[in-house]
Amino acid sequence: MKIAILKETAPGETRCAAIPETVKKFIGLGATVAVERSAGEHALVSDADFEAAGASVGPRAEVLEGAGAILCVLGPDPATLKGAERGALLVGALDPVGRRDAIASYAAAGLEALAMEWMPRISRAQSMDVLSSQSNLAGYKAVIEAADAFGRAFPMMMTAAGTISPAKVFVMGVGVAGLQAIATARRMGAQVSATDVRSATREQILSLGAKPVFVENVAGIEGEGAGGYATEMSPEYQQAQAELVSSHIAKQDIVVTTALIPGKPAPRLISDAQLATMRAGSIVVDLAAEAGGNVEGCVVGERVRRHGVTIIGAANLARSLPADASALFARNLYNFLSAFWDKEAGKPVLADEDELVKGTRLTHGGKIVHERLS
Ligand code: NAD
């Protein structure tokens, strides 16, 4: 089977759906790989690197011709896929809810669209989970951005000219991104505290050497929550959480918020009034900015100053680490397709009843088939 790797065209997109390592592995399975010219340019992979790994490099029309699978980071404009074979797999983060028209066009073109961001959260699929691989990098970069904007140092320093006290970092939302934010801030020498609505995160926070700060008088979500995800909390819980945040936040230098609820706008965790209690020069990084923001006044992709506090509306931070983000994303794609590889057929054979196929398959046989899109 021929596998096509597209060059990303979305503004600001820096990632690539393949790296030489995954090209070699696909070839090892018996596939051929064709990469669109300069697809890896921002991810520090040259066309020559791809050729050295065994891929051919060419313009999109040539790359698409005869391909049985088309790999991308973000879903391409359907108009740019003319010439793709009916029945070809189109695999990437396709944003099914935000791009319904595009998904309908993929169906009409006979493509089998597979949305990587809908990969079920089960242990078998961990190595295929693009949300985790990209969130992990975003959590790291959020702390780096905060450190960059902060007018003070992170670690405690005892110098002849006096002592610098350690920065106090508070992480709200301890999923994949939050855990990496805690670990990064700890490595940089900050004093870290963290909160979540899921009780299972308390142990995780402690194991990273940070202090858990939890609502005690109203029950949160026991254990992990369904599929690892949180739900919207009761008004009673929200009130208790707001009081807790108010008493804690005024003492923090840096706050990183990562709280998301699938299918809903991000929960509001910090109000303008709470922000006003923070010391001037404090930094808030809102990783949920694109989902509506955890912080009042946050603007996606911008740094705004309110009450002397800088709010960084983080937008897709994984993109700012294109080499690593591409490597992890490319491996997620490889791990997914190789798990279904049928040696005799020489291509992935997707079983209709498989949980991973059911979770990700958007279109099949010219129709939209996913229940979440019906
Ligand atoms: P997410 O991005 O959906 O949300 C980020 C965090 O925000 C979560 O921890 C959530 O509980 C928290 N949150 C939501 N509302 C909140 C509120 N009002 N206040 C405070 N915090 C709030 O979550 P995620 O990073 O994708 O991961 C969540 C869980 O799923 C983790 O336990 C992770 O280990 C698990 N997971 C499992 C797999 C797998 O098994 N394949 C893959 C990915 C994640």
mmCIF file of N, CA and C in Angstrom, residues 96 100 103-104 106-108 111-115 118 350 352 357-374:
data_model
loop_
_atom_site.group_PDB
_atom_site.id
_atom_site.type_symbol
_atom_site.label_atom_id
_atom_site.label_comp_id
_atom_site.label_asym_id
_atom_site.label_seq_id
_atom_site.Cartn_x
_atom_site.Cartn_y
_atom_site.Cartn_z
ATOM 1 N N PRO A 96 -13.902 16.771 13.849
ATOM 2 C CA PRO A 96 -15.184 16.376 13.258
ATOM 3 C C PRO A 96 -16.349 17.318 13.575
ATOM 4 N N ARG A 100 -17.787 19.929 10.061
ATOM 5 C CA ARG A 100 -18.776 18.958 9.565
ATOM 6 C C ARG A 100 -18.882 18.959 8.047
ATOM 7 N N ILE A 103 -16.062 17.054 6.582
ATOM 8 C CA ILE A 103 -16.225 15.609 6.787
ATOM 9 C C ILE A 103 -17.228 15.061 5.754
ATOM 10 N N ALA A 104 -18.302 15.841 5.506
ATOM 11 C CA ALA A 104 -19.288 15.409 4.500
ATOM 12 C C ALA A 104 -18.625 15.324 3.124
ATOM 13 N N TYR A 106 -15.435 14.679 2.563
ATOM 14 C CA TYR A 106 -14.580 13.477 2.548
ATOM 15 C C TYR A 106 -15.447 12.251 2.224
ATOM 16 N N ALA A 107 -16.639 12.200 2.854
ATOM 17 C CA ALA A 107 -17.540 11.062 2.605
ATOM 18 C C ALA A 107 -17.915 11.020 1.134
ATOM 19 N N ALA A 108 -18.294 12.178 0.586
ATOM 20 C CA ALA A 108 -18.722 12.236 -0.815
ATOM 21 C C ALA A 108 -17.597 11.797 -1.752
ATOM 22 N N LEU A 111 -13.714 8.844 0.723
ATOM 23 C CA LEU A 111 -12.578 8.626 1.630
ATOM 24 C C LEU A 111 -13.083 8.041 2.943
ATOM 25 N N GLU A 112 -12.239 7.286 3.602
ATOM 26 C CA GLU A 112 -12.579 6.765 4.926
ATOM 27 C C GLU A 112 -11.837 7.615 5.957
ATOM 28 N N ALA A 113 -12.559 8.591 6.521
ATOM 29 C CA ALA A 113 -11.921 9.541 7.434
ATOM 30 C C ALA A 113 -11.871 8.971 8.844
ATOM 31 N N LEU A 114 -10.691 9.038 9.468
ATOM 32 C CA LEU A 114 -10.494 8.533 10.835
ATOM 33 C C LEU A 114 -9.962 9.672 11.697
ATOM 34 N N ALA A 115 -10.743 10.039 12.719
ATOM 35 C CA ALA A 115 -10.384 11.191 13.555
ATOM 36 C C ALA A 115 -9.573 10.729 14.764
ATOM 37 N N TRP A 118 -10.564 11.335 18.492
ATOM 38 C CA TRP A 118 -11.660 10.570 19.093
ATOM 39 C C TRP A 118 -11.226 9.148 19.467
ATOM 40 N N LEU A 350 -9.328 -2.617 8.901
ATOM 41 C CA LEU A 350 -10.024 -2.080 10.071
ATOM 42 C C LEU A 350 -11.291 -2.882 10.347
ATOM 43 N N ASP A 352 -14.774 -3.709 11.699
ATOM 44 C CA ASP A 352 -15.914 -2.834 12.009
ATOM 45 C C ASP A 352 -16.243 -2.787 13.498
ATOM 46 N N VAL A 357 -11.740 1.425 16.039
ATOM 47 C CA VAL A 357 -12.293 1.766 14.725
ATOM 48 C C VAL A 357 -13.626 2.489 14.914
ATOM 49 N N LYS A 358 -14.458 1.928 15.784
ATOM 50 C CA LYS A 358 -15.765 2.557 16.043
ATOM 51 C C LYS A 358 -15.613 3.971 16.588
ATOM 52 N N GLY A 359 -14.605 4.152 17.426
ATOM 53 C CA GLY A 359 -14.404 5.467 18.049
ATOM 54 C C GLY A 359 -13.932 6.521 17.064
ATOM 55 N N THR A 360 -13.124 6.116 16.086
ATOM 56 C CA THR A 360 -12.465 7.109 15.222
ATOM 57 C C THR A 360 -13.062 7.220 13.817
ATOM 58 N N ARG A 361 -13.773 6.182 13.359
ATOM 59 C CA ARG A 361 -14.221 6.171 11.953
ATOM 60 C C ARG A 361 -15.401 7.141 11.749
ATOM 61 N N LEU A 362 -15.172 8.144 10.914
ATOM 62 C CA LEU A 362 -16.222 9.138 10.663
ATOM 63 C C LEU A 362 -17.024 8.816 9.420
ATOM 64 N N THR A 363 -16.341 8.312 8.395
ATOM 65 C CA THR A 363 -17.014 8.077 7.108
ATOM 66 C C THR A 363 -16.637 6.694 6.586
ATOM 67 N N HIS A 364 -17.566 6.118 5.830
ATOM 68 C CA HIS A 364 -17.314 4.775 5.292
ATOM 69 C C HIS A 364 -18.301 4.556 4.149
ATOM 70 N N GLY A 365 -17.810 4.002 3.046
ATOM 71 C CA GLY A 365 -18.696 3.693 1.916
ATOM 72 C C GLY A 365 -19.489 4.907 1.428
ATOM 73 N N GLY A 366 -18.866 6.096 1.455
ATOM 74 C CA GLY A 366 -19.526 7.292 0.913
ATOM 75 C C GLY A 366 -20.459 7.987 1.890
ATOM 76 N N LYS A 367 -20.544 7.481 3.127
ATOM 77 C CA LYS A 367 -21.486 8.079 4.096
ATOM 78 C C LYS A 367 -20.788 8.468 5.390
ATOM 79 N N ILE A 368 -21.414 9.406 6.130
ATOM 80 C CA ILE A 368 -20.963 9.691 7.497
ATOM 81 C C ILE A 368 -21.542 8.595 8.367
ATOM 82 N N VAL A 369 -20.691 7.912 9.136
ATOM 83 C CA VAL A 369 -21.175 6.753 9.897
ATOM 84 C C VAL A 369 -21.041 6.919 11.411
ATOM 85 N N HIS A 370 -20.353 7.960 11.878
ATOM 86 C CA HIS A 370 -20.118 8.064 13.326
ATOM 87 C C HIS A 370 -21.376 8.523 14.055
ATOM 88 N N GLU A 371 -21.684 7.832 15.173
ATOM 89 C CA GLU A 371 -22.928 8.179 15.887
ATOM 90 C C GLU A 371 -22.897 9.607 16.428
ATOM 91 N N ARG A 372 -21.706 10.108 16.767
ATOM 92 C CA ARG A 372 -21.635 11.470 17.304
ATOM 93 C C ARG A 372 -21.885 12.531 16.229
ATOM 94 N N LEU A 373 -21.905 12.133 14.962
ATOM 95 C CA LEU A 373 -22.151 13.095 13.883
ATOM 96 C C LEU A 373 -23.548 12.940 13.281
ATOM 97 N N SER A 374 -24.334 12.012 13.860
ATOM 98 C CA SER A 374 -25.658 11.775 13.237
ATOM 99 C C SER A 374 -26.690 12.763 13.777
#
